[in-house]
PDB file of C-alpha atoms in Angstrom:
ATOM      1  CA  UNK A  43      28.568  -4.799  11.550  1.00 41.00           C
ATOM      2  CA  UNK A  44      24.582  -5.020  10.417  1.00 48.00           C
ATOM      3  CA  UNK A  45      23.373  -7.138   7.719  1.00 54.00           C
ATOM      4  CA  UNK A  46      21.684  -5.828   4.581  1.00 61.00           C
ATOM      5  CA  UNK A  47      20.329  -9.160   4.151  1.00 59.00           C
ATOM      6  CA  UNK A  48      16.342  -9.880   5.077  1.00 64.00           C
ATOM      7  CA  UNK A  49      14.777 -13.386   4.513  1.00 60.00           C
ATOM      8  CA  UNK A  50      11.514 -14.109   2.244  1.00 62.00           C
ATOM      9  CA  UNK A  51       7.838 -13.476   3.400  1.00 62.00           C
ATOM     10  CA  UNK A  52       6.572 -16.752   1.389  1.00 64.00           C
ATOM     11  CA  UNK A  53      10.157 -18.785   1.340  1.00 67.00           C
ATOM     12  CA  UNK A  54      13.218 -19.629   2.848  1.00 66.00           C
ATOM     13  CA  UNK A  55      14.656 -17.158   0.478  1.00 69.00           C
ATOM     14  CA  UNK A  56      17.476 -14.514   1.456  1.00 66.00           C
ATOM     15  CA  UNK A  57      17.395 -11.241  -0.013  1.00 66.00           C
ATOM     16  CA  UNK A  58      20.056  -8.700   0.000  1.00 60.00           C
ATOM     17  CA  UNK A  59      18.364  -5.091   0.969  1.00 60.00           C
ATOM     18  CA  UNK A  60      19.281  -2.813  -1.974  1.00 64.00           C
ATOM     19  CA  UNK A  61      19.041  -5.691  -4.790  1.00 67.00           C
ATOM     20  CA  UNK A  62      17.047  -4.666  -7.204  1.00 69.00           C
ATOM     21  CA  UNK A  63      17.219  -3.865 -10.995  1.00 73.00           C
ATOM     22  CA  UNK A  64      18.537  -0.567 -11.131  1.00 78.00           C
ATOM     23  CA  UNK A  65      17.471   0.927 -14.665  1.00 84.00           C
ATOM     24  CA  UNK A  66      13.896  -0.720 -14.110  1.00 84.00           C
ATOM     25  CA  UNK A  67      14.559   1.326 -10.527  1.00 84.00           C
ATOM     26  CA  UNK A  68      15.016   4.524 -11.852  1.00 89.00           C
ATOM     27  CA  UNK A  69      12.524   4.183 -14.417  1.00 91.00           C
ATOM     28  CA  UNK A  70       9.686   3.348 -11.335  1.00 91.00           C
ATOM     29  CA  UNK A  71      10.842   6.126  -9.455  1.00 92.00           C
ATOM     30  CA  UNK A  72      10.251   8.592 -12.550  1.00 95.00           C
ATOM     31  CA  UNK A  73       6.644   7.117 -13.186  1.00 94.00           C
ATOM     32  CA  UNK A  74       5.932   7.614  -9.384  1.00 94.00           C
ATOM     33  CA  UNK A  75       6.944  11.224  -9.614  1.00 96.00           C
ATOM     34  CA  UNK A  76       4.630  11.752 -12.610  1.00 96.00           C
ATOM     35  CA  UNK A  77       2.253   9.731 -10.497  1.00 93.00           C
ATOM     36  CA  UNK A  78       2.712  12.252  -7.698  1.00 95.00           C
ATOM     37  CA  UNK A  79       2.651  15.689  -9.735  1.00 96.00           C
ATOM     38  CA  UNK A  80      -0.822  13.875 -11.383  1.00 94.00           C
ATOM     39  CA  UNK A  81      -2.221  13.599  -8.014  1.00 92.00           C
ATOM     40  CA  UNK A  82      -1.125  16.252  -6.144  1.00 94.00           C
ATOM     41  CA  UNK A  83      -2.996  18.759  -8.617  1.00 93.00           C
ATOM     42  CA  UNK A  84      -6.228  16.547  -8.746  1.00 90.00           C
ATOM     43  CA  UNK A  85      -6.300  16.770  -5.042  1.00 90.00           C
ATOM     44  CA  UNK A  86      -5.560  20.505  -5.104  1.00 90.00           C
ATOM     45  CA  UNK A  87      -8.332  21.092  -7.936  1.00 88.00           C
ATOM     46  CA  UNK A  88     -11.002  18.911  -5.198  1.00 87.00           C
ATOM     47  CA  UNK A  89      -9.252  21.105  -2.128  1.00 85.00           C
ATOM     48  CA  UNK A  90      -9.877  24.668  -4.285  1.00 87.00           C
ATOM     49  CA  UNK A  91     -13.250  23.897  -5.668  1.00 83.00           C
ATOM     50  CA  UNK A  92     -16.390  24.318  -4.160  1.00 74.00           C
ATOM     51  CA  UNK A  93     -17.995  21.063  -5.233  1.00 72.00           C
ATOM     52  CA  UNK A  94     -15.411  18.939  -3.049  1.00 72.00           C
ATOM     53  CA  UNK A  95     -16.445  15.292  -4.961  1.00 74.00           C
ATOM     54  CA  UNK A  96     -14.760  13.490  -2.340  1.00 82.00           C
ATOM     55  CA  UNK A  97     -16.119   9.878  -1.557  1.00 84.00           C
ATOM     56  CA  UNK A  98     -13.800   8.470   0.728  1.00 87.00           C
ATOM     57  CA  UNK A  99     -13.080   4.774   0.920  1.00 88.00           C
ATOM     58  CA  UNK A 100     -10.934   2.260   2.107  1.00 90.00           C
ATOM     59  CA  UNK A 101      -9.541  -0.555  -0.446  1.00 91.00           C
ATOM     60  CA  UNK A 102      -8.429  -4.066   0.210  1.00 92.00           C
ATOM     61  CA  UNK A 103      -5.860  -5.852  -2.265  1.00 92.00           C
ATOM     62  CA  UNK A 104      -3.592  -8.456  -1.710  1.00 92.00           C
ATOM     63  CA  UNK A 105      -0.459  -8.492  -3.432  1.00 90.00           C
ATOM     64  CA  UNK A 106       1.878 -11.471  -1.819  1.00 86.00           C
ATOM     65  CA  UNK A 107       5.391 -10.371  -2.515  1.00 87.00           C
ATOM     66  CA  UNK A 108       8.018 -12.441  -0.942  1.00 83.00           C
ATOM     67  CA  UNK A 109      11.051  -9.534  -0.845  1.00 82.00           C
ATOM     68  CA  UNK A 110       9.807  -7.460   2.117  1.00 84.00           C
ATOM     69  CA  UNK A 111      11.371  -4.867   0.805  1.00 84.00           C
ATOM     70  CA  UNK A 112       8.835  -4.719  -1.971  1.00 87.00           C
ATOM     71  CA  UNK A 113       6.101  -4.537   0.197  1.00 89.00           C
ATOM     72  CA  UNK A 114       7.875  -1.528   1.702  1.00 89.00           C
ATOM     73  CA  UNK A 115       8.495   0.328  -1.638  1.00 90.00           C
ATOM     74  CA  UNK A 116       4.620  -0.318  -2.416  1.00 94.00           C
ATOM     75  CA  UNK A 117       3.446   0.826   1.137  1.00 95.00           C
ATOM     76  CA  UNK A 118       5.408   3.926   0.605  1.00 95.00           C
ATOM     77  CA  UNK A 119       4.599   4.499  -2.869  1.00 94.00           C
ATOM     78  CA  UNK A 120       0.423   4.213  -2.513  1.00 94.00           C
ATOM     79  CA  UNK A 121       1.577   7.046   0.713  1.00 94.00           C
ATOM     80  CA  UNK A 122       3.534   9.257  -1.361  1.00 93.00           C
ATOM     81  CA  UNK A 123       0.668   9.936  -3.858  1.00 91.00           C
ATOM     82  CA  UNK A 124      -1.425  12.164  -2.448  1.00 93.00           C
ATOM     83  CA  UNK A 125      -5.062  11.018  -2.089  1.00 91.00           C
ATOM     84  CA  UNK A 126      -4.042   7.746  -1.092  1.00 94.00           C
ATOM     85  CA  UNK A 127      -2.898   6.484   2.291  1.00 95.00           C
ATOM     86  CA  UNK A 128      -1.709   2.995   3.248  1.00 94.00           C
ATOM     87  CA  UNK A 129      -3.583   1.830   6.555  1.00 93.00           C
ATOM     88  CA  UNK A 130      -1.673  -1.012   7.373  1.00 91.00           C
ATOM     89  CA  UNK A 131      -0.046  -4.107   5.944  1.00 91.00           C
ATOM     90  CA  UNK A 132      -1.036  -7.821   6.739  1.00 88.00           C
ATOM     91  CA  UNK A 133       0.849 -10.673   7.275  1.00 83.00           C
ATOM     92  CA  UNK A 134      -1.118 -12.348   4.206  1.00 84.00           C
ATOM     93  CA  UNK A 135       0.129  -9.663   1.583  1.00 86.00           C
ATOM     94  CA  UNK A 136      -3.420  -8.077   2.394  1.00 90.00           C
ATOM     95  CA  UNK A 137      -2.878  -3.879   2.271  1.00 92.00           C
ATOM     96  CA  UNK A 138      -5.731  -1.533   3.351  1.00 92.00           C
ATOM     97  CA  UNK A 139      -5.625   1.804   1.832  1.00 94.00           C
ATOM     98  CA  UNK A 140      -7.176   4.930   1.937  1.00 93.00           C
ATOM     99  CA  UNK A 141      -8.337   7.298  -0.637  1.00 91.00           C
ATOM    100  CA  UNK A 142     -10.526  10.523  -1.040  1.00 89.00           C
ATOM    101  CA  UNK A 143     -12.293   9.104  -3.780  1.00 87.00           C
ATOM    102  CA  UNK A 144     -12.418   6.407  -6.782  1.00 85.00           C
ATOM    103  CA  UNK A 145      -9.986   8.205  -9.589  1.00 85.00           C
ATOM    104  CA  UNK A 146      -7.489   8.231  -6.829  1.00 87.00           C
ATOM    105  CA  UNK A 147      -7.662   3.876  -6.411  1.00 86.00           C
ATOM    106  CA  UNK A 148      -7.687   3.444  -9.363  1.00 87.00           C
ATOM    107  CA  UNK A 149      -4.273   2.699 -10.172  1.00 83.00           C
ATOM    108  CA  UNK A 150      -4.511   0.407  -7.141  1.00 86.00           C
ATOM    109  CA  UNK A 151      -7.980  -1.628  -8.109  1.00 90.00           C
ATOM    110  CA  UNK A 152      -5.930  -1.915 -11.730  1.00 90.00           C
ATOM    111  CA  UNK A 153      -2.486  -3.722 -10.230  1.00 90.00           C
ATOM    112  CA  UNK A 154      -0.730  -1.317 -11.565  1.00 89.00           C
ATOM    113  CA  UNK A 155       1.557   0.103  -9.224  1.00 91.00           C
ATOM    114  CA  UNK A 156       1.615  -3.472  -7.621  1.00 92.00           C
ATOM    115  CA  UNK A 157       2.526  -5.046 -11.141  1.00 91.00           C
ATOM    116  CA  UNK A 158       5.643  -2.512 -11.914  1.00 90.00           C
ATOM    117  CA  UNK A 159       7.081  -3.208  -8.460  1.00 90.00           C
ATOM    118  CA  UNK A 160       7.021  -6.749  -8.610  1.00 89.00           C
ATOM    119  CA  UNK A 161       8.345  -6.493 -12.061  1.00 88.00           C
ATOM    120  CA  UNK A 162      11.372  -4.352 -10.604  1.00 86.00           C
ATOM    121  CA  UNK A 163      12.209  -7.406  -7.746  1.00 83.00           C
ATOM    122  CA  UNK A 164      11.591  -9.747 -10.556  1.00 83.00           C
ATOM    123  CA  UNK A 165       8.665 -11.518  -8.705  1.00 84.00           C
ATOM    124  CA  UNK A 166       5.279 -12.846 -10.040  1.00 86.00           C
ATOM    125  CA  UNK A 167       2.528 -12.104  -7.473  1.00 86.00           C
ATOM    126  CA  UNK A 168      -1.294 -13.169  -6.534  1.00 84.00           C
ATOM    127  CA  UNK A 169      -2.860  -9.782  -7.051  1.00 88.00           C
ATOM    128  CA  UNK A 170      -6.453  -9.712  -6.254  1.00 89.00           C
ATOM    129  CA  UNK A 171      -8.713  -6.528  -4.709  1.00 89.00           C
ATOM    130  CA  UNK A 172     -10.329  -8.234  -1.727  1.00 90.00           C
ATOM    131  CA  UNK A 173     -12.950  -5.307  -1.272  1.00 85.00           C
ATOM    132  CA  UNK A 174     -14.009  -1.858  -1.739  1.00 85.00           C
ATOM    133  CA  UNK A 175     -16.073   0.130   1.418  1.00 84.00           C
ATOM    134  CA  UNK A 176     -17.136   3.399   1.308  1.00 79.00           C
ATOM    135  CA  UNK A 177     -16.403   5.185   4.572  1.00 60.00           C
ATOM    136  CA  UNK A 178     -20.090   5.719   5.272  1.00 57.00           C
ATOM    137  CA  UNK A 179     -20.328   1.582   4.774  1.00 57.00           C
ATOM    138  CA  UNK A 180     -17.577   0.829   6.708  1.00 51.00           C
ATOM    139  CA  UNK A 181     -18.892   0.502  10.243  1.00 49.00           C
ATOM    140  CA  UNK A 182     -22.102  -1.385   8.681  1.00 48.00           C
ATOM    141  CA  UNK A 183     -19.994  -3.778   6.710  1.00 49.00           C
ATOM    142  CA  UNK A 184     -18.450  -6.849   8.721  1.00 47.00           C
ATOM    143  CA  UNK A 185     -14.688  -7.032   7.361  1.00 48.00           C
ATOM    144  CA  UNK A 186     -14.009  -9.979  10.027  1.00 45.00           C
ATOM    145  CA  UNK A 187     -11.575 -11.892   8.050  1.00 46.00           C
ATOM    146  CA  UNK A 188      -9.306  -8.813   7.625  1.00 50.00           C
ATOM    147  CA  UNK A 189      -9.844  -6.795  10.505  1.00 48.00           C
ATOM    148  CA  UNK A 190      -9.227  -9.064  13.392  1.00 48.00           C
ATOM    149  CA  UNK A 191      -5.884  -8.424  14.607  1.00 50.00           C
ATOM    150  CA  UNK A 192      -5.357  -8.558  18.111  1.00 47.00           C
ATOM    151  CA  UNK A 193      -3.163  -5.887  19.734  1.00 45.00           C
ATOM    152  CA  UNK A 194      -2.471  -6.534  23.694  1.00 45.00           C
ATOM    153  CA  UNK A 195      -2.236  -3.365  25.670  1.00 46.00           C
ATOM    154  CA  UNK A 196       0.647  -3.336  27.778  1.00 47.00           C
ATOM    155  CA  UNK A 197      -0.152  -2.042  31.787  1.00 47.00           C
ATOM    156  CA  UNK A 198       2.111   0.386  33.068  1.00 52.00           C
ATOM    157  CA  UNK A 199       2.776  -0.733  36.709  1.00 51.00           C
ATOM    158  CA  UNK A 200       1.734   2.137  38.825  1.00 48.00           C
ATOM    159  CA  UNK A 201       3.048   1.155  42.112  1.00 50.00           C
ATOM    160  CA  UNK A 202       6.465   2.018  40.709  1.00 47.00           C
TER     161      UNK A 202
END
């Protein structure tokens, strides 16, 4: 039989999978639908118009929660809202998002959505944005720090 247990990020701490405060749950997952209906017609008024007043960038924050689970929910919240997508996730607590243009990170250069879910795992969290590139910045702008993980490419032997 599997475990819904998964240990801390930032501590020895165990966490059981589905703990979390329920009515604080439900009440997240209405604000994120609201959230959702919000953005979905903002990004259908920029897809319809003819002045598209897109300026797409890519947003560093770091928000350290120790529950993995509440990185998860946040990962697939800032995804779920259309005009944002999360990038990836760093070891750190450092997420890289995407969005079409500045009313769409808001939320996310604010701490909001970061805020309410560590409020519903009942966790206090180092929120900081890290930095803000435009997409026509990003290849000029050196982003060392965050950008250097290493990926090693598995070889397929051919002689097989």
């Amino acid at each position: 039989m599997g475990s819904l247990r998964i240990g801390g990020l930032k501590s020895n701490r165990t966490y059981f999978i589905l703990h979390a405060n329920y009515p604080k749950l439900i009440i997240y997952f209405m604000w994120l639908i609201k959230e959702v209906v919000k953005s979905a017609a903002d990004v259908s008024k920029i897809v319809l118009s003819h002045n598209m007043g897109l300026e797409p960038h890519v947003v560093w924050f770091k928000a350290d929660y120790d529950n993995p689970a509440a990185r998860a929910i946040l990962a697939n919240s800032i995804t779920l809202t259309p005009g944002t997508v999360t990038i990836d996730i760093y070891d750190s607590g450092v997420f890289s998002v995407h969005a079409l243009n500045r009313d769409f990170s808001e939320g996310l250069l604010t701490g909001k959505m970061q805020n309410r879910i560590a409020k519903l795992y009942g966790e206090t969290i180092d929120y900081k944005v890290i930095d803000v590139v435009t997409d026509y910045d990003y290849r000029e702008k050196e982003v060392v720090e965050l950008t250097s993980k290493r990926f090693k490419r598995r070889r397929k032997n051919r002689d097989a």
